[in-house]
Short mmCIF file of C-alpha atoms and ligand atoms in Angstrom, two decimals:
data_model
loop_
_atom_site.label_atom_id
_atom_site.label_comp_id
_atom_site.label_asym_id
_atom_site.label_seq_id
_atom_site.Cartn_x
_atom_site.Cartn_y
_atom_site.Cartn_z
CA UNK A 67 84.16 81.09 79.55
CA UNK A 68 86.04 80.54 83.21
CA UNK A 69 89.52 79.84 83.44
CA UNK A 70 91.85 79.21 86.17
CA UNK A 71 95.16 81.39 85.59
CA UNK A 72 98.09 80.72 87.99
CA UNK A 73 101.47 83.10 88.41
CA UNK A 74 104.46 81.13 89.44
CA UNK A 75 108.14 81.84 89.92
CA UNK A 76 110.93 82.31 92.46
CA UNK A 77 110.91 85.64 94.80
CA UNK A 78 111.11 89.03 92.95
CA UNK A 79 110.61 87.43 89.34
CA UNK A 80 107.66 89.90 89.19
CA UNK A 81 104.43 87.96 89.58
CA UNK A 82 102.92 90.35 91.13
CA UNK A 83 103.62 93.12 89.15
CA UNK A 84 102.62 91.18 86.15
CA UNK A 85 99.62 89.44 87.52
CA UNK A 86 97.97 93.30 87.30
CA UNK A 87 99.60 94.04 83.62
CA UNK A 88 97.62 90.60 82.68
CA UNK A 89 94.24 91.87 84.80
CA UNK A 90 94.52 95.30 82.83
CA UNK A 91 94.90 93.64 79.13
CA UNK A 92 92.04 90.94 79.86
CA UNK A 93 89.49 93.54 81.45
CA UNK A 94 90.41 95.85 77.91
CA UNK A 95 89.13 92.61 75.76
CA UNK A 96 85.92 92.78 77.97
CA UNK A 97 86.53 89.75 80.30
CA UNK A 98 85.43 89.75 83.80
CA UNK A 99 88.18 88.79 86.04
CA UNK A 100 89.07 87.82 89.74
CA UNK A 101 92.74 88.72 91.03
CA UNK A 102 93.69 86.93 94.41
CA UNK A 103 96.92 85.40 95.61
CA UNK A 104 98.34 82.74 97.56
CA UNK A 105 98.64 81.91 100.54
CA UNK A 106 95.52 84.20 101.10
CA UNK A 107 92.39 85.39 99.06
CA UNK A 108 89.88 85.56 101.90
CA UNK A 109 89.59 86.29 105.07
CA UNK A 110 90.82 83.02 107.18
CA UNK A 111 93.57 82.30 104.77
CA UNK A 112 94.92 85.70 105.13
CA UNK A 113 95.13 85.15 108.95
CA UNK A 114 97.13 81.99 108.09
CA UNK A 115 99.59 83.66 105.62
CA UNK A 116 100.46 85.98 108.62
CA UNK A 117 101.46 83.14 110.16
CA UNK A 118 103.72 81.99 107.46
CA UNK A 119 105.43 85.36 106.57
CA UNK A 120 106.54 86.17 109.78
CA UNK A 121 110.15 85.91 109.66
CA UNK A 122 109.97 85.24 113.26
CA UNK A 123 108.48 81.91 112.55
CA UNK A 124 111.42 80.27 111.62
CA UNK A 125 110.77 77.15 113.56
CA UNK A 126 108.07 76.00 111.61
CA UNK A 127 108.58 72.18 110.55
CA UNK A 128 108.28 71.80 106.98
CA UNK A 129 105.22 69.16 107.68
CA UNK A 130 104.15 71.97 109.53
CA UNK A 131 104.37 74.72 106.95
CA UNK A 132 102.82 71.97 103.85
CA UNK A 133 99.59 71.87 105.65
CA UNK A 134 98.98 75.34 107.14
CA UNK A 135 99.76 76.31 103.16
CA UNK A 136 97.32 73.48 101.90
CA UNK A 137 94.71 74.82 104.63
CA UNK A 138 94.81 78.23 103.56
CA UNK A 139 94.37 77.14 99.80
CA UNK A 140 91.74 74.86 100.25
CA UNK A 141 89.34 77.63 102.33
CA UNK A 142 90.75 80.03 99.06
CA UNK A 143 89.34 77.19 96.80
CA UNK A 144 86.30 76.92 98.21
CA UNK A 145 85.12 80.54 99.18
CA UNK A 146 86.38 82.52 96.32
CA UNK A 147 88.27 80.58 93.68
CA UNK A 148 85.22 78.33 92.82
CA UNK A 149 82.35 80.77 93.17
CA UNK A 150 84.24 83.09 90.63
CA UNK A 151 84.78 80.36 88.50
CA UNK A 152 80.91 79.62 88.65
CA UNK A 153 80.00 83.16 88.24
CA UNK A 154 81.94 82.91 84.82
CA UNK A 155 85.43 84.65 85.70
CA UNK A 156 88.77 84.79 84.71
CA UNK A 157 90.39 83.99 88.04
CA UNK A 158 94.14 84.90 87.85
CA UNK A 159 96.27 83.43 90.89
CA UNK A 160 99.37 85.00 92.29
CA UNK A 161 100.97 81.40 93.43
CA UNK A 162 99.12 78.08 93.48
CA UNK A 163 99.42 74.63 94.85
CA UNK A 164 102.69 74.48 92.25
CA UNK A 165 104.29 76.84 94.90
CA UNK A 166 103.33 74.06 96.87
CA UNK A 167 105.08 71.46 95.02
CA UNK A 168 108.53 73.55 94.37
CA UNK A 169 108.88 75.08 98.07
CA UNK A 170 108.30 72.09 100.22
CA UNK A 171 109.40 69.50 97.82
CA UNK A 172 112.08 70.64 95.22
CA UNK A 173 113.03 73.66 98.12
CA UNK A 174 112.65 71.44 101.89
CA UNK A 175 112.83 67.78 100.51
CA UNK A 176 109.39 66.35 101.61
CA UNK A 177 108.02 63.29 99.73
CA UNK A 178 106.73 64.43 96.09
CA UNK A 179 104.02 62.14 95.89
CA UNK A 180 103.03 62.59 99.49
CA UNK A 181 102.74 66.87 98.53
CA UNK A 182 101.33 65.95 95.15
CA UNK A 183 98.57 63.67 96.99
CA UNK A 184 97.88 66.90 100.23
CA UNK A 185 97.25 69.20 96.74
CA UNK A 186 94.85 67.40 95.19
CA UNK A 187 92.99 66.90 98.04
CA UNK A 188 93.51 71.04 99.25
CA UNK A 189 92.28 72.25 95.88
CA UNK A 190 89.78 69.67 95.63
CA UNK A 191 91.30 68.43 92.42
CA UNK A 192 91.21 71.92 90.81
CA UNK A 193 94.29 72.09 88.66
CA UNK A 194 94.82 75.61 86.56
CA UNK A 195 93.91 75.54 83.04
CA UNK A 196 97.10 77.61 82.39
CA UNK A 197 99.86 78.55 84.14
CA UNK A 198 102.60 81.17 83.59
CA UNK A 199 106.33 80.17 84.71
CA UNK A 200 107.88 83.54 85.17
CA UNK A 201 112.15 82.07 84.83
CA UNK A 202 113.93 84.48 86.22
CA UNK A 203 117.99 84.50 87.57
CA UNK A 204 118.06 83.58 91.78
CA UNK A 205 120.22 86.45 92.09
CA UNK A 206 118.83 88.95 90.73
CA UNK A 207 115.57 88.31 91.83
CA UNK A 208 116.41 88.24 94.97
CA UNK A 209 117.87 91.46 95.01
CA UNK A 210 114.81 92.82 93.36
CA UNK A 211 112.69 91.22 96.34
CA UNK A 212 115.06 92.51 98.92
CA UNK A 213 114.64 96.16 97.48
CA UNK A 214 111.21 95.47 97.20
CA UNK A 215 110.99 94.82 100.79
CA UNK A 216 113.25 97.32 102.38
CA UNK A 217 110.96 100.19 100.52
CA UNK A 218 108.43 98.93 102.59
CA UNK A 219 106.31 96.74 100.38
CA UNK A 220 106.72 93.99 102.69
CA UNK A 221 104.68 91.98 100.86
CA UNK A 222 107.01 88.48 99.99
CA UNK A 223 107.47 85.63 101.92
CA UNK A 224 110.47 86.59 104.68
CA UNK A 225 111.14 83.47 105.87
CA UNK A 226 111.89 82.05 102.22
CA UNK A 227 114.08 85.75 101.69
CA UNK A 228 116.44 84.19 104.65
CA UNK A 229 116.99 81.23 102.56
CA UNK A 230 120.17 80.38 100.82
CA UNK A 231 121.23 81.22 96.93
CA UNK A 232 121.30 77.55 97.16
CA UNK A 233 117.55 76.80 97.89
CA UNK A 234 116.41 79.55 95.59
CA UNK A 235 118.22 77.66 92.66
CA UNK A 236 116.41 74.73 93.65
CA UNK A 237 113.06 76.10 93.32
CA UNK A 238 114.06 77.28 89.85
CA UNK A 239 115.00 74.53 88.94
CA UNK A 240 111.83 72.80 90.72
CA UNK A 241 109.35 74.80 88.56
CA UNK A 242 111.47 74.21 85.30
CA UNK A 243 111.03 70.48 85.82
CA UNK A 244 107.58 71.10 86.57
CA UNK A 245 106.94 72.70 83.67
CA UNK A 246 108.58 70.58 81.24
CA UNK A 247 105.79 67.75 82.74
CA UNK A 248 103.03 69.29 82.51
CA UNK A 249 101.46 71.08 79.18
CA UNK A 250 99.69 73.81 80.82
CA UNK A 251 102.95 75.36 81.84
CA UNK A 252 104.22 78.50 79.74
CA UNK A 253 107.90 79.11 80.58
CA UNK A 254 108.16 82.94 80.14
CA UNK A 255 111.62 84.93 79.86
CA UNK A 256 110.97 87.31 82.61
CA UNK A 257 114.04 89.48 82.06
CA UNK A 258 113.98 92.69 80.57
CA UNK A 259 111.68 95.70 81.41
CA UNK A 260 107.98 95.52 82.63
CA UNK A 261 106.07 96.40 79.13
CA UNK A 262 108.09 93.42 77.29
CA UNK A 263 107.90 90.87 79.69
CA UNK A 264 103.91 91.86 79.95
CA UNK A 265 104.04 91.50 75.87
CA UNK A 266 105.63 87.92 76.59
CA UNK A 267 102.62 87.06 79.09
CA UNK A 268 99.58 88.59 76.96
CA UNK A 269 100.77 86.96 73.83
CA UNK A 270 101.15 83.23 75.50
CA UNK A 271 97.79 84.07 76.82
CA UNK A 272 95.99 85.71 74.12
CA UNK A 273 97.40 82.21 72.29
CA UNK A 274 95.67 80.02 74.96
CA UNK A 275 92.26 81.90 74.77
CA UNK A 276 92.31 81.75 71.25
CA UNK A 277 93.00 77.65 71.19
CA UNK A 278 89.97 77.32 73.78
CA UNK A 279 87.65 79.40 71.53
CA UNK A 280 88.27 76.53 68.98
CA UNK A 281 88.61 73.92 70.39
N1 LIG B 389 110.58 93.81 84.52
C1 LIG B 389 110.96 94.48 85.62
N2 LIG B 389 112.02 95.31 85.58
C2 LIG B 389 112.42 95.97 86.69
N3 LIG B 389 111.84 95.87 87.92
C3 LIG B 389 110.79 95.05 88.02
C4 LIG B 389 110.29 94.31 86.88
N4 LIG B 389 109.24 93.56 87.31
C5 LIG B 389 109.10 93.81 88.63
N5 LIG B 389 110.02 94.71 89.06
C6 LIG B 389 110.20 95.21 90.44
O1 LIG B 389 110.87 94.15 91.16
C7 LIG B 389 110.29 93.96 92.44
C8 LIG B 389 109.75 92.53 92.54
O2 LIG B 389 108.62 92.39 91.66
P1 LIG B 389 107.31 91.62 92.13
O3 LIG B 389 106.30 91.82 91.06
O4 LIG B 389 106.96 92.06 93.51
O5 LIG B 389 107.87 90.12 92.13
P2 LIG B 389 107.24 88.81 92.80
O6 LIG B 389 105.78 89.09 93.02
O7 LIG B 389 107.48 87.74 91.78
O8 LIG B 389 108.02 88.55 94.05
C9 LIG B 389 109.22 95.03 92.60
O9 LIG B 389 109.78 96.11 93.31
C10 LIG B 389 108.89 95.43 91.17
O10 LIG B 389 108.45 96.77 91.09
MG1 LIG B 390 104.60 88.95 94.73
#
């Protein structure tokens, strides 16, 4: 059976890291499965997410920055999140239009309803059957992001990494009130090392596959 997986968390809480732990243990029980991130996942949605990483960018306008992300999600949605859904996949998603909600809303104070209503209508009313809330401390994580990124891996979201300790705790907070709304949330303790927070992930989502199969 298809289902739509999403990642979420604040910089350097180790989505990314974890989203390939999770790809590993569902490919070993035989599933086939479709790893892609946002903002990106095909071709003219990675061309926007250059946009939106560069650092240099920092004069975006936050209207601005909500609709080049909800343009790059909703070509993601409909080249390569939907066909793999079709063709029977587990998609997992490295960000989704929560990020969305928590950034722009919780993070750079635009309307709620306004972002909730551009999400919809970007995913074309996909919504995750499950997603994983990695909660991690601002600090730390943004230490482990800013090592991340001076070893090269430049692979986060600088403009957000300029941020303040402030904002950060905001979008924490964002995606714990998120979750506490909605049931398809799994708020996972995401410190410790890499094998037990992966043992945290594959039993909330070994849980959720089972409750599918009977349902
Ligand atoms: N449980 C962990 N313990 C120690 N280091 C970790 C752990 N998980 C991830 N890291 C490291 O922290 C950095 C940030 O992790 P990453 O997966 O890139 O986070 P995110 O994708 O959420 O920003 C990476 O350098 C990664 O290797
Ligand atoms: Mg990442």
């Amino acid at each position: 059976m298809p289902f739509f997986i999403t990642l979420e968390g604040i910089e350097g809480s180790g989505k990314t890291t974890q989203l390939l732990r999770l790809q590993e243990h569902l490919r070993s029980l035989g599933r086939q499965v479709a790893v892609t991130r946002e903002p990106g996942g095909c071709r003219i949605a990675d061309v926007i997410r250059t946009l939106l990483l560069d650092p240099g960018n920092d004069s975006i306008a936050p209207h601005t920055e909500l609709l080049l992300y909800s343009a790059a999600r909703a070509q993601h949605v409909a080249e390569f999140i939907r066909p793999a859904l079709k063709q029977g996949k587990i998609v997992l998603c490295d960000r989704f239009a929560d990020a969305t909600t928590v950034y722009q809303g919780a993070g750079r104070g635009l309307d709620m309803a306004q972002i909730e209503s551009i999400n919809r209508f970007a995913s074309q009313e996909l919504v995750p059957d499950l997603t994983v809330l990695l909660d991690y401390p601002v600090e730390e994580g943004l230490h482990r992001a800013r090592t991340r990124n001076h070893c090269g891996n430049l692979e986060s979201e600088g403009r957000f990494e300029l941020e303040s300790i402030d904002f950060h705790r905001r979008i924490r907070q964002g995606y714990l009130d998120l979750a506490a709304r909605e049931e398809r949330f799994r708020v996972i303790d995401a410190l410790g090392g890499e094998d037990s927070v992966a043992k945290r992930i594959i039993t909330a989502v070994d849980q959720f596959l089972t409750s599918r199969r009977s349902a």
